[in-house]
Coordinates of N, CA and C in Angstrom, one line a residue:
X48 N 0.8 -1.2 0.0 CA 0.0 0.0 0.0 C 0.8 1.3 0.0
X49 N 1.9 1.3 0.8 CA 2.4 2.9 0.9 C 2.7 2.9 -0.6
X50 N 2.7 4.8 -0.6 CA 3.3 4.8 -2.2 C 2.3 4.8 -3.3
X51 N 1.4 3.6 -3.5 CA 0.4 3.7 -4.1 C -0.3 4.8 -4.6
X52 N -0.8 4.8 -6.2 CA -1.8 6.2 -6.1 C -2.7 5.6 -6.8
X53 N -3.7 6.3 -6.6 CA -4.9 5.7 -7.8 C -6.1 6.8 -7.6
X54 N -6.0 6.9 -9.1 CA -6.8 8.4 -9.5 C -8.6 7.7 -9.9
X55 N -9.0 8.7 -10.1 CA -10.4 8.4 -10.6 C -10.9 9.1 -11.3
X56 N -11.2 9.3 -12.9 CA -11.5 10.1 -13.8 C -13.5 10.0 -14.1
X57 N -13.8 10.9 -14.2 CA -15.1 11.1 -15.0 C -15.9 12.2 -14.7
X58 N -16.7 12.6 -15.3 CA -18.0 13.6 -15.6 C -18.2 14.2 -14.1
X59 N -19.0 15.6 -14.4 CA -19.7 15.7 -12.8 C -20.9 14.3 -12.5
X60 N -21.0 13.9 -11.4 CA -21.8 13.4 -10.6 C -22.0 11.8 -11.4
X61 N -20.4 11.3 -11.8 CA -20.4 10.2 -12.3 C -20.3 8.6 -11.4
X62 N -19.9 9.1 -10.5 CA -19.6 8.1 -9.3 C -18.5 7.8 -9.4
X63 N -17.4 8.9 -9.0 CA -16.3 8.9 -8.8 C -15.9 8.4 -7.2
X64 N -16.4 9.9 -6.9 CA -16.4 10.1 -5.7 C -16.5 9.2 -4.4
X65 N -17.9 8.3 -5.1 CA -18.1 7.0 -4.8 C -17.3 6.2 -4.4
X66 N -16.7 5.7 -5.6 CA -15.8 5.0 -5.6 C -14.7 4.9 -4.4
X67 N -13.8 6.1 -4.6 CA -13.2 6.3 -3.8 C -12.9 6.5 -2.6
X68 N -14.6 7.3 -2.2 CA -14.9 7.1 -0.6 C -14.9 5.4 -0.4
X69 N -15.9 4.7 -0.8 CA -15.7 3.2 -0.4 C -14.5 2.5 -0.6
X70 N -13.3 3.1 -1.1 CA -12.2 2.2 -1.0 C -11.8 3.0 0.2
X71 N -12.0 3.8 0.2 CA -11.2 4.4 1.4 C -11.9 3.9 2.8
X72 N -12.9 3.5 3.1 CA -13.9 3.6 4.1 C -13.8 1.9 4.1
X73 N -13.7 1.2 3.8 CA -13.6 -0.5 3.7 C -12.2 -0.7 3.6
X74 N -11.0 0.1 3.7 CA -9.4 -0.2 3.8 C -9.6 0.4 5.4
X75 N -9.9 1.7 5.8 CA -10.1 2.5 7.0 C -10.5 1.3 8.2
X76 N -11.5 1.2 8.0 CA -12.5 -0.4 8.6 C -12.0 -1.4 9.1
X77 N -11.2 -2.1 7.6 CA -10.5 -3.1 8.0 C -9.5 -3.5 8.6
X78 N -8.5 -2.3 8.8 CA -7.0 -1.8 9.2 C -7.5 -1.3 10.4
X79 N -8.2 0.2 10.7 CA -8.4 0.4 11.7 C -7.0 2.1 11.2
X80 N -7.0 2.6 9.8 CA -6.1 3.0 9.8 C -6.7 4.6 9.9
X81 N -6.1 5.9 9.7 CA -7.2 7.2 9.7 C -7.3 7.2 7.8
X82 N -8.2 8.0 7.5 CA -8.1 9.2 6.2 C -7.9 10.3 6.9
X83 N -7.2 10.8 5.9 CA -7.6 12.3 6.2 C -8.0 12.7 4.3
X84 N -8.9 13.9 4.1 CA -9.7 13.6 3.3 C -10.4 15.7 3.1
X85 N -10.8 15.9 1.6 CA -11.4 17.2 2.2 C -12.7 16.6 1.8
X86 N -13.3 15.3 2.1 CA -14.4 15.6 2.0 C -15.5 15.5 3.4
X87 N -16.4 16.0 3.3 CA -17.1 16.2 4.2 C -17.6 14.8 4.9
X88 N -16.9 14.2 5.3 CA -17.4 12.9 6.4 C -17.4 12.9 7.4
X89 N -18.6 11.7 8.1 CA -18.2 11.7 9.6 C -18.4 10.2 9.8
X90 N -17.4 9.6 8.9 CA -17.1 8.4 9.2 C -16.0 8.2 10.4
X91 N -15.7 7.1 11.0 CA -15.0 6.8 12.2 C -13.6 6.8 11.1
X92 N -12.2 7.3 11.9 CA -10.9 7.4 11.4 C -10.8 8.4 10.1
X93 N -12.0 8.9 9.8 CA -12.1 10.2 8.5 C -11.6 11.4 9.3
X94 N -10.9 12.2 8.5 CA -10.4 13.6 9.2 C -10.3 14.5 8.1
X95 N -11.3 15.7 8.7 CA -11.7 16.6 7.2 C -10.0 17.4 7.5
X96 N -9.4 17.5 6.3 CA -8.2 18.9 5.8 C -8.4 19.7 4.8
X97 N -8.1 20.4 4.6 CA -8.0 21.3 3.9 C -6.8 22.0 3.1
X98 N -5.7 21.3 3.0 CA -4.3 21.5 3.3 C -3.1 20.4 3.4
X99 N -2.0 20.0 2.8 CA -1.0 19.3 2.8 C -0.4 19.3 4.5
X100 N -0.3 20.0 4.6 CA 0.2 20.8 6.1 C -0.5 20.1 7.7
X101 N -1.6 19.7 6.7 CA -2.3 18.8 7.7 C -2.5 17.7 8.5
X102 N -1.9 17.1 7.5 CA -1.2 15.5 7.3 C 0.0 15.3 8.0
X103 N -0.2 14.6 9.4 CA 0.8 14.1 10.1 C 2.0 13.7 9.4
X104 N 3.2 14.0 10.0 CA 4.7 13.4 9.5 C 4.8 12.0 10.3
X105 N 4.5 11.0 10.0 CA 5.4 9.9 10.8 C 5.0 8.6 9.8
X106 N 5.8 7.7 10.1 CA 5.5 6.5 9.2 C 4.5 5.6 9.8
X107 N 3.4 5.9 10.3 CA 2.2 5.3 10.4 C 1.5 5.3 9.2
X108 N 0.7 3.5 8.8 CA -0.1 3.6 7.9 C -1.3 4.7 7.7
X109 N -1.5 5.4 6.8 CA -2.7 6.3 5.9 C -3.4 6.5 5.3
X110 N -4.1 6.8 4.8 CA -5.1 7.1 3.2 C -5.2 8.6 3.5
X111 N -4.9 9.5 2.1 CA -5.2 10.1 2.0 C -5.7 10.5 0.5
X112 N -7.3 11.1 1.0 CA -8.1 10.7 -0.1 C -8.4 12.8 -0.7
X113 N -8.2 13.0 -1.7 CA -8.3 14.4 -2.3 C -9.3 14.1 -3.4
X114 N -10.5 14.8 -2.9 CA -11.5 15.1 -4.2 C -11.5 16.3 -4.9
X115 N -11.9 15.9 -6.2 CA -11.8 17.3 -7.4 C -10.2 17.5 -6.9
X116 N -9.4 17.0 -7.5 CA -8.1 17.3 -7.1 C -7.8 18.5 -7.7
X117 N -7.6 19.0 -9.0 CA -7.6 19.7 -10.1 C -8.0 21.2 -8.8
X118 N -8.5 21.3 -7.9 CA -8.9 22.1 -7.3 C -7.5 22.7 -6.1
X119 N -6.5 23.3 -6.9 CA -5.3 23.0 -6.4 C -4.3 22.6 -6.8
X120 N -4.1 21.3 -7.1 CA -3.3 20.9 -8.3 C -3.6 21.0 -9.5
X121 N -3.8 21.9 -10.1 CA -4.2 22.1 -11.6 C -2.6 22.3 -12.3
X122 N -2.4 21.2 -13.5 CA -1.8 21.1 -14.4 C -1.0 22.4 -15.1
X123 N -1.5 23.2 -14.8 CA -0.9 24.4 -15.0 C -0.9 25.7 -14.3
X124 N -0.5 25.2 -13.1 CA -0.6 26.0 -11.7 C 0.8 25.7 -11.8
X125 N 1.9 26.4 -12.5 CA 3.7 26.0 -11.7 C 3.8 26.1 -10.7
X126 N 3.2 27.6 -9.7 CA 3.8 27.9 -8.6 C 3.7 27.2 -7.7
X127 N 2.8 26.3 -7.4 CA 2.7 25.0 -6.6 C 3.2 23.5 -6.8
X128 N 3.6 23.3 -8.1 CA 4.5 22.4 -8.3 C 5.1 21.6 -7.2
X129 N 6.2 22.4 -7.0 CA 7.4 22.0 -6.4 C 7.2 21.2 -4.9
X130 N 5.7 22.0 -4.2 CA 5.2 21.4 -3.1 C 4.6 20.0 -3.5
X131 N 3.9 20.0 -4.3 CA 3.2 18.8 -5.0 C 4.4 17.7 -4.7
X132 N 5.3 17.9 -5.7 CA 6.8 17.3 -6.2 C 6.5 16.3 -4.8
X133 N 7.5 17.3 -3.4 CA 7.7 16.9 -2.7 C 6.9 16.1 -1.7
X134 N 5.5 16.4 -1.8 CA 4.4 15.3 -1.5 C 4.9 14.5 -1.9
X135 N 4.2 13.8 -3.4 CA 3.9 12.6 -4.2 C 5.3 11.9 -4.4
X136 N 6.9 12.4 -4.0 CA 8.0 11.5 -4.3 C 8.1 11.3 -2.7
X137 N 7.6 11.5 -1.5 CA 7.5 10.6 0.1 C 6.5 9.8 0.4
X138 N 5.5 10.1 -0.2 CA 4.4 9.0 -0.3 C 4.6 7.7 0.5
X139 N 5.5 6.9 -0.5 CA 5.8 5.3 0.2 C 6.5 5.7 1.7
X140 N 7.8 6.8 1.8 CA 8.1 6.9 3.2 C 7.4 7.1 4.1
X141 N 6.3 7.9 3.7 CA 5.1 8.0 5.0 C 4.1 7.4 5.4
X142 N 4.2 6.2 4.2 CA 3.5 4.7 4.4 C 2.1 5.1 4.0
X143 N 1.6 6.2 2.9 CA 0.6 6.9 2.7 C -0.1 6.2 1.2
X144 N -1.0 5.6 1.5 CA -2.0 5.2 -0.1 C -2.7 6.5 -0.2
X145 N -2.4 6.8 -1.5 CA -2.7 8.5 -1.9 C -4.2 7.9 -3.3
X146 N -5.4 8.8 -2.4 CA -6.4 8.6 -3.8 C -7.1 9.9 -3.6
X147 N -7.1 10.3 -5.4 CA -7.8 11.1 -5.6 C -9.0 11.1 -6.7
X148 N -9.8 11.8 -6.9 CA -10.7 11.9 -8.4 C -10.3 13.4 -9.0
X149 N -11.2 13.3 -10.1 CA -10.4 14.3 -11.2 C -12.0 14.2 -12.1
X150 N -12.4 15.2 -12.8 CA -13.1 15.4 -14.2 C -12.6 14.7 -15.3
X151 N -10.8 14.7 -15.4 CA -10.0 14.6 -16.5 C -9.0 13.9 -15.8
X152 N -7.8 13.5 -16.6 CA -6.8 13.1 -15.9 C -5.6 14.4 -16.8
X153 N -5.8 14.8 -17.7 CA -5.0 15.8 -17.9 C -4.9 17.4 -17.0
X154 N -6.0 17.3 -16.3 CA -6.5 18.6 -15.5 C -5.2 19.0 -14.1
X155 N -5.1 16.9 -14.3 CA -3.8 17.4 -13.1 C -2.5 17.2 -12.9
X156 N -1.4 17.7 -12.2 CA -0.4 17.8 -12.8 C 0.0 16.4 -13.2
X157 N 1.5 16.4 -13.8 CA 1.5 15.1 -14.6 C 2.4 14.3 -13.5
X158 N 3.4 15.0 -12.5 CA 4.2 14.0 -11.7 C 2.9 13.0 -10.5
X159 N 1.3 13.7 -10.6 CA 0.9 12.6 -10.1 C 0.3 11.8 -11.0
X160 N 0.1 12.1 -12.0 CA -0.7 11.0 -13.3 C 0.5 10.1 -13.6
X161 N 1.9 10.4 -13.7 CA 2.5 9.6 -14.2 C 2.9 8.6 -13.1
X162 N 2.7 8.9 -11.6 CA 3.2 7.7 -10.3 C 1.4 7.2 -10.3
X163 N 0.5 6.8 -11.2 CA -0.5 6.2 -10.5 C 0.0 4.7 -11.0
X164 N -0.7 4.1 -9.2 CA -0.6 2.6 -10.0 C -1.9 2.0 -10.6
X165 N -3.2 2.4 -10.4 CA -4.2 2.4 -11.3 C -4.9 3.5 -11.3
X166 N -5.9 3.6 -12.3 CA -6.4 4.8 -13.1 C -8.4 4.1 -13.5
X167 N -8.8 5.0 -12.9 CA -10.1 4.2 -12.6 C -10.9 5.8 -13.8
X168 N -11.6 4.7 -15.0 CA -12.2 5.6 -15.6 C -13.9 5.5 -15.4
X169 N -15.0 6.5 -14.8 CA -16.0 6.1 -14.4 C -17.3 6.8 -15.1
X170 N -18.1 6.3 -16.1 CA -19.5 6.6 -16.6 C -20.6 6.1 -16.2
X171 N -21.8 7.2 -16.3 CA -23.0 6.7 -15.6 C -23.5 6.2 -16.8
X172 N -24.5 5.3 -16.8 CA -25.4 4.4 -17.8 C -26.4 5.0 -17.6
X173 N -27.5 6.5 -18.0 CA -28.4 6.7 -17.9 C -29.6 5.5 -18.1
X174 N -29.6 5.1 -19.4 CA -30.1 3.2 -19.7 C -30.8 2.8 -18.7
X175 N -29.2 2.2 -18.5 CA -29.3 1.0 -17.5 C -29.3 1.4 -16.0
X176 N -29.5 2.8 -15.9 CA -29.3 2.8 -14.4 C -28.2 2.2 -13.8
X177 N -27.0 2.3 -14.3 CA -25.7 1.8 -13.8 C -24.5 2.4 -13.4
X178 N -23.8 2.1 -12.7 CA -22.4 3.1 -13.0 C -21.5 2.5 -12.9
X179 N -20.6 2.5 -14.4 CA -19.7 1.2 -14.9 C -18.0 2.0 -15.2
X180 N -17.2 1.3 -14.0 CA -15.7 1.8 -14.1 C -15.4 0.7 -14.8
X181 N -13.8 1.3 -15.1 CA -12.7 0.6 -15.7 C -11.5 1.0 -15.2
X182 N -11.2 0.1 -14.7 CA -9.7 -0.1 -14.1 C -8.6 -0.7 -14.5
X183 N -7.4 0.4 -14.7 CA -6.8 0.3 -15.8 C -5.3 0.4 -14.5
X184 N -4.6 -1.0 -15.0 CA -3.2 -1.1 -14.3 C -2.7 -0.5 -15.5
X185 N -1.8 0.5 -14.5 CA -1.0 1.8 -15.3 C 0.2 0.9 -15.6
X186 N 1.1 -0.4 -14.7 CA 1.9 -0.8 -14.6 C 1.9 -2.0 -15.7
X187 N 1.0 -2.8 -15.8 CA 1.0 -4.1 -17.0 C 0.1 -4.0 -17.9
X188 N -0.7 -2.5 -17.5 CA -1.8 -2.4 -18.7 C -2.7 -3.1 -19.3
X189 N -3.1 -3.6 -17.8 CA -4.5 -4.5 -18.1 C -5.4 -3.7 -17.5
X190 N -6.9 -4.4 -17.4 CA -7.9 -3.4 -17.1 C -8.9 -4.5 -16.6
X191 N -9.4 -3.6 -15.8 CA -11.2 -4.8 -15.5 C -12.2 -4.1 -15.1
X192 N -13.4 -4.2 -15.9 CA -14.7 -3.3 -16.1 C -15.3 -4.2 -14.8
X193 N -16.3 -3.3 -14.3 CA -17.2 -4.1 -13.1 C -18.5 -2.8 -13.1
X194 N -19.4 -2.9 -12.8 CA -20.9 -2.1 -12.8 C -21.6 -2.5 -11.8
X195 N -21.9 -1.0 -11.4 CA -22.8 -1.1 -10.1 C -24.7 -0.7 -10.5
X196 N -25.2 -1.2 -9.7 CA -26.5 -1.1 -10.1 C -26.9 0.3 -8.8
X197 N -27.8 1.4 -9.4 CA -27.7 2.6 -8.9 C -29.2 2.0 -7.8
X198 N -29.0 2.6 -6.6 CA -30.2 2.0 -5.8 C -30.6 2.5 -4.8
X199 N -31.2 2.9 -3.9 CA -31.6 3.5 -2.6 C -30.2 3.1 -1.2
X200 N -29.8 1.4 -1.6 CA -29.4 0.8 -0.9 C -27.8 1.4 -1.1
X201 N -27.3 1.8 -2.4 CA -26.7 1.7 -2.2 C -25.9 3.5 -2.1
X202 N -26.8 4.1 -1.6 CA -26.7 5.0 -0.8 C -26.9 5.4 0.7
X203 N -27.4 4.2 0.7 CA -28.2 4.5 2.2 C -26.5 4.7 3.2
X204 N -25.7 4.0 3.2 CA -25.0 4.0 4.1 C -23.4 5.1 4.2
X205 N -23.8 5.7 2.8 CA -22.9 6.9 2.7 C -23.1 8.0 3.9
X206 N -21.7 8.3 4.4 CA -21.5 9.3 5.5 C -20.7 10.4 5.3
X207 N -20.9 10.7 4.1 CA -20.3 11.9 3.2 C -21.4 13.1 2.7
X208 N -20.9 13.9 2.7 CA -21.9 14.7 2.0 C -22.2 14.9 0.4
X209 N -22.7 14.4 -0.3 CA -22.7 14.4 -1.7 C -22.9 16.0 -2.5
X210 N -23.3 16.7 -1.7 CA -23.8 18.2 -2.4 C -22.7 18.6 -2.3
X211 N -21.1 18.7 -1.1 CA -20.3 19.3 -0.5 C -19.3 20.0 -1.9
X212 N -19.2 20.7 -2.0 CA -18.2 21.8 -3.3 C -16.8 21.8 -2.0
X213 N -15.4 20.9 -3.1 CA -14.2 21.0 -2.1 C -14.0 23.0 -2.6
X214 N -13.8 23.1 -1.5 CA -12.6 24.5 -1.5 C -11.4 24.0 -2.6
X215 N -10.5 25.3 -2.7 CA -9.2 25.5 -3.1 C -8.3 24.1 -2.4
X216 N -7.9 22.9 -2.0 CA -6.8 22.2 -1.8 C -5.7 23.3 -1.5
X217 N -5.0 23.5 -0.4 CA -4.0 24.0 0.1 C -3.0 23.2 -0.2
X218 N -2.3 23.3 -1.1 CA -1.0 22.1 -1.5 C 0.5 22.8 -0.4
X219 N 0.4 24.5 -0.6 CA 2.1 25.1 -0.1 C 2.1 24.2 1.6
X220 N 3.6 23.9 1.2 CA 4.2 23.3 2.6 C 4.3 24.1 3.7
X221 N 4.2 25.4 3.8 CA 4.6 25.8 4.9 C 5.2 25.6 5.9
X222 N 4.8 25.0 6.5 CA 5.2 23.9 7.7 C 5.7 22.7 7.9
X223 N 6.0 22.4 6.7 CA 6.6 21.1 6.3 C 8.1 20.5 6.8
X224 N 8.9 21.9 6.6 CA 10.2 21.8 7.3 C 10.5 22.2 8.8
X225 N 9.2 23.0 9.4 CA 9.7 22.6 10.6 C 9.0 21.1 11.2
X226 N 8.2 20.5 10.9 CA 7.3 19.4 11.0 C 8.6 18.2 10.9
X227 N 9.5 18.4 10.1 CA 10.2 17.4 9.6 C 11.5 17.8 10.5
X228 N 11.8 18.6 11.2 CA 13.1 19.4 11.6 C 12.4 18.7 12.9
X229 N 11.2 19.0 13.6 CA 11.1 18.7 14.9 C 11.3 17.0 15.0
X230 N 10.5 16.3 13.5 CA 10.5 14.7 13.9 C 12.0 13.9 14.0
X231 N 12.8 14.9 13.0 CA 14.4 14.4 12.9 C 14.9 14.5 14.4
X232 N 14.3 15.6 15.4 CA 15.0 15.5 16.7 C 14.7 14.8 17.6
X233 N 13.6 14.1 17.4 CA 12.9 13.2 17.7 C 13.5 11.5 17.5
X234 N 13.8 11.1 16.3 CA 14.1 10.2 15.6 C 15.4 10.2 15.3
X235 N 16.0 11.5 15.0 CA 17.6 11.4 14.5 C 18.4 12.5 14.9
X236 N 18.4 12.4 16.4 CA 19.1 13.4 17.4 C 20.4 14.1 16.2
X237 N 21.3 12.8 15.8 CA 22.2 13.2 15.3 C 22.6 14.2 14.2
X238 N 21.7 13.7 13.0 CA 21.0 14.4 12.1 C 21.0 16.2 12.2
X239 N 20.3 16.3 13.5 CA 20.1 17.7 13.6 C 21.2 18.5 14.0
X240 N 22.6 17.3 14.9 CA 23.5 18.1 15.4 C 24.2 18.3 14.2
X241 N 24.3 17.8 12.9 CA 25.3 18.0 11.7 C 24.7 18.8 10.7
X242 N 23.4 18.9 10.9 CA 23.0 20.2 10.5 C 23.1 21.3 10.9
X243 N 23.1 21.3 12.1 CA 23.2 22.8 13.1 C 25.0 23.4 12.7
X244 N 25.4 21.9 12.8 CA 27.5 22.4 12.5 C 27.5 23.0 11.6
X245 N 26.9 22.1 10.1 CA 27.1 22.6 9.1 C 26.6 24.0 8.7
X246 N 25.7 24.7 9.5 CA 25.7 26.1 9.4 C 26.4 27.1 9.9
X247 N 27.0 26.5 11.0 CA 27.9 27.5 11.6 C 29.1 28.1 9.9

């Protein structure tokens, strides 16, 4: 799991969101692990953020789940880049399964489209009353279609808010280096004494 990403592409009100809440909420469950998440839940171990900054530093298992990512990480937002960068390449160190959804998968920047390990493409079946993903390993490039039947039932147990519009995503670190400065003193006494030298 650490490391991991897996995005989720489609339309407004395709059942993205869906998706993703229930992987997150049946891994959460099972493990006993937190989200932290901006969407509006009050599921047990869910933690609403708003913010990179948010997100504990330590190597305890994670999920952190970002809806409408594009809301922040937009593909052509440079000035936030570099924070992104440094997110999505610690991932596996912080033992973090990273999921997001998207409208598009071009909408967001490409260093996280290019680390997904699956890529979940999702349409509603007006028809059939269905809503049928495709799941596509980014790594051997195989795929497997599966459809859900739309139902009373299978809303009933959602603890999210489905109307909820995410804010702006806070991606800047701000806090990032003292967060990481305090846990090295913590964890690698030494570390800090050969950094402190090396500024003298």
């Amino acid at each position: 799991m650490p490391g991991i990403i897996i995005g989720a592409m489609g339309q407004q009100r395709s059942g993205k969101t869906l998706l993703m809440y229930l992987l997150a909420k049946n891994i959460s469950t099972a493990e006993k692990i937190p989200v932290y998440t901006n969407l509006q839940a009050d599921d047990e171990h869910f933690n609403f953020i708003n913010s990179i900054d948010e997100i504990p530093l330590n190597f305890d298992p994670k999920i952190v789940l970002i809806d409408e990512i594009y809301n922040g990480a937009d593909a052509q937002d440079w000035k936030i880049l570099k924070d992104v960068s440094i997110l999505i390449n610690t991932l596996g160190k912080q033992n973090v399964l990273f999921l997001f959804t998207t409208i598009d998968f071009s909408m967001v920047y490409n260093r996280i489209r290019n680390q997904m390990k699956y890529a979940v493409m999702v349409k509603t079946n007006q028809r059939t009353d269905t809503i049928n993903y495709r799941i596509l390993d980014c790594e051997n490039l195989g795929y497997k279609d599966f459809s859900i039947q739309k139902s009373e039932s299978l809303f009933k147990e959602l603890r999210y808010d489905t109307s909820y519009v995410p804010l702006d995503f806070d991606w800047t670190m701000d806090n990032f280096r003292n967060k990481l400065i305090n846990y090295y003193r913590k964890q690698y006494p030494n570390i800090i004494k050969y950094i402190q030298r090396a500024k003298k």
